[in-house]
């Protein structure tokens, strides 16, 4: 049985994870492989859904959304919460979790005051606890 990915695939993935816009010509040089071979491997990784998307990471502080808060919420209105979060520009991530609370939201706001307004609109869905991030230590961590 062939492994899903080999060491060459991992090297390609590492390079793309550091810079998703890296040209195939540069990847080719970095791993000492022909450009057509690199392109073929990337296409196969995409077809297998190992590479599922390419994205841009924004500096949220410069976009006036630098206050990061994690909110635990306990609700019986699960679909309402999901719909609410999809519409709320403050919510960047939503996780279904186990334990006393059943959802974890990651929220980006410009200020504590904006966070308070957001929480006031969230209260209708159930009790919550907020944890304001004081410092970002690891985020969007390189996995390979």
Tab-separated table of C-alpha atoms in Angstrom:
chain	number	residue	atom	x	y	z
A	1	UNK	CA	0.000	0.000	0.000
A	2	UNK	CA	1.392	3.411	-1.010
A	3	UNK	CA	1.553	6.084	1.661
A	4	UNK	CA	-0.812	9.007	1.126
A	5	UNK	CA	2.085	11.463	1.053
A	6	UNK	CA	5.836	10.986	0.895
A	7	UNK	CA	8.766	13.142	2.021
A	8	UNK	CA	8.771	15.131	-1.232
A	9	UNK	CA	5.064	15.935	-0.815
A	10	UNK	CA	5.791	17.040	2.763
A	11	UNK	CA	8.560	19.367	1.547
A	12	UNK	CA	6.213	20.887	-1.040
A	13	UNK	CA	3.516	21.313	1.609
A	14	UNK	CA	5.968	22.970	4.022
A	15	UNK	CA	6.990	25.491	1.377
A	16	UNK	CA	3.374	26.250	0.488
A	17	UNK	CA	2.393	26.563	4.127
A	18	UNK	CA	5.050	29.219	4.637
A	19	UNK	CA	4.098	30.966	1.395
A	20	UNK	CA	1.004	29.795	-0.495
A	21	UNK	CA	1.939	32.098	-3.379
A	22	UNK	CA	5.372	30.570	-3.912
A	23	UNK	CA	5.822	29.961	-7.650
A	24	UNK	CA	6.240	26.398	-8.845
A	25	UNK	CA	9.617	27.431	-10.286
A	26	UNK	CA	10.831	28.379	-6.795
A	27	UNK	CA	9.469	25.176	-5.229
A	28	UNK	CA	11.202	23.246	-7.992
A	29	UNK	CA	14.548	24.853	-7.121
A	30	UNK	CA	14.079	24.364	-3.380
A	31	UNK	CA	13.437	20.617	-3.649
A	32	UNK	CA	15.564	19.910	-6.754
A	33	UNK	CA	12.719	18.568	-8.869
A	34	UNK	CA	11.404	19.537	-12.294
A	35	UNK	CA	8.590	22.065	-12.511
A	36	UNK	CA	6.182	19.658	-14.265
A	37	UNK	CA	6.768	17.056	-11.529
A	38	UNK	CA	6.140	19.616	-8.792
A	39	UNK	CA	2.970	20.827	-10.501
A	40	UNK	CA	1.743	17.244	-10.894
A	41	UNK	CA	2.342	16.531	-7.198
A	42	UNK	CA	0.496	19.700	-6.144
A	43	UNK	CA	-2.460	18.782	-8.360
A	44	UNK	CA	-2.566	15.287	-6.830
A	45	UNK	CA	-2.464	16.753	-3.313
A	46	UNK	CA	-5.365	19.038	-4.245
A	47	UNK	CA	-7.339	16.175	-5.826
A	48	UNK	CA	-6.871	14.082	-2.665
A	49	UNK	CA	-8.081	17.096	-0.631
A	50	UNK	CA	-4.829	17.067	1.361
A	51	UNK	CA	-4.408	20.640	0.158
A	52	UNK	CA	-7.949	21.924	0.544
A	53	UNK	CA	-7.479	25.660	0.001
A	54	UNK	CA	-5.066	28.535	-0.158
A	55	UNK	CA	-5.683	31.564	2.020
A	56	UNK	CA	-4.447	34.989	2.963
A	57	UNK	CA	-3.730	35.892	6.584
A	58	UNK	CA	-4.552	39.485	7.507
A	59	UNK	CA	-2.986	41.613	10.207
A	60	UNK	CA	-6.175	42.193	12.190
A	61	UNK	CA	-4.603	44.840	14.421
A	62	UNK	CA	-4.034	47.029	11.369
A	63	UNK	CA	-7.644	46.421	10.307
A	64	UNK	CA	-8.929	47.692	13.675
A	65	UNK	CA	-9.946	44.215	14.829
A	66	UNK	CA	-7.020	43.480	17.116
A	67	UNK	CA	-8.857	42.436	20.291
A	68	UNK	CA	-9.127	38.643	20.330
A	69	UNK	CA	-11.650	37.015	22.654
A	70	UNK	CA	-12.666	33.404	23.155
A	71	UNK	CA	-16.251	32.960	24.254
A	72	UNK	CA	-17.665	29.757	25.708
A	73	UNK	CA	-21.423	29.510	25.300
A	74	UNK	CA	-23.995	27.024	26.572
A	75	UNK	CA	-27.058	26.915	24.376
A	76	UNK	CA	-29.959	24.716	23.380
A	77	UNK	CA	-30.488	26.898	20.292
A	78	UNK	CA	-27.673	25.345	18.273
A	79	UNK	CA	-28.824	26.235	14.759
A	80	UNK	CA	-29.740	29.768	15.857
A	81	UNK	CA	-26.222	30.183	17.256
A	82	UNK	CA	-24.634	28.881	14.048
A	83	UNK	CA	-26.776	31.242	11.966
A	84	UNK	CA	-25.987	34.150	14.311
A	85	UNK	CA	-22.242	33.472	14.051
A	86	UNK	CA	-22.338	33.230	10.263
A	87	UNK	CA	-23.866	36.721	10.147
A	88	UNK	CA	-21.696	38.334	12.850
A	89	UNK	CA	-18.576	39.936	11.348
A	90	UNK	CA	-16.853	39.680	14.748
A	91	UNK	CA	-16.865	35.860	14.735
A	92	UNK	CA	-13.874	34.355	12.946
A	93	UNK	CA	-14.150	30.768	14.226
A	94	UNK	CA	-16.858	28.600	15.756
A	95	UNK	CA	-16.232	25.212	17.352
A	96	UNK	CA	-18.635	22.610	18.750
A	97	UNK	CA	-17.007	21.367	21.943
A	98	UNK	CA	-17.640	18.941	24.777
A	99	UNK	CA	-18.054	19.828	28.434
A	100	UNK	CA	-20.190	22.275	30.358
A	101	UNK	CA	-20.313	24.689	27.415
A	102	UNK	CA	-21.114	23.356	23.958
A	103	UNK	CA	-19.623	26.030	21.673
A	104	UNK	CA	-16.407	28.052	21.529
A	105	UNK	CA	-16.312	31.253	19.511
A	106	UNK	CA	-13.217	33.170	18.487
A	107	UNK	CA	-14.141	36.825	18.152
A	108	UNK	CA	-12.132	39.776	16.763
A	109	UNK	CA	-13.208	43.283	17.759
A	110	UNK	CA	-11.696	46.750	17.714
A	111	UNK	CA	-12.114	47.273	21.457
A	112	UNK	CA	-13.468	45.938	24.727
A	113	UNK	CA	-16.502	48.212	24.260
A	114	UNK	CA	-17.251	46.609	20.878
A	115	UNK	CA	-16.844	43.207	22.521
A	116	UNK	CA	-19.398	44.207	25.191
A	117	UNK	CA	-21.897	45.164	22.477
A	118	UNK	CA	-21.334	41.838	20.751
A	119	UNK	CA	-21.878	39.930	24.000
A	120	UNK	CA	-25.093	41.863	24.637
A	121	UNK	CA	-26.423	40.553	21.312
A	122	UNK	CA	-25.269	37.010	22.155
A	123	UNK	CA	-26.991	36.818	25.560
A	124	UNK	CA	-30.345	35.817	23.994
A	125	UNK	CA	-28.836	32.453	22.987
A	126	UNK	CA	-27.618	31.352	26.412
A	127	UNK	CA	-25.069	31.925	29.177
A	128	UNK	CA	-21.472	32.559	28.182
A	129	UNK	CA	-17.982	33.137	29.558
A	130	UNK	CA	-15.402	35.311	27.861
A	131	UNK	CA	-11.632	35.074	27.854
A	132	UNK	CA	-9.814	38.062	26.357
A	133	UNK	CA	-6.448	37.275	24.814
A	134	UNK	CA	-3.709	39.427	26.285
A	135	UNK	CA	-1.014	38.242	23.884
A	136	UNK	CA	-0.961	36.074	20.779
A	137	UNK	CA	1.829	33.508	21.167
A	138	UNK	CA	1.004	30.874	18.518
A	139	UNK	CA	-1.577	31.290	15.771
A	140	UNK	CA	-1.807	29.829	12.271
A	141	UNK	CA	1.082	27.618	13.301
A	142	UNK	CA	3.051	25.823	10.611
A	143	UNK	CA	2.109	22.157	11.007
A	144	UNK	CA	4.785	20.353	8.976
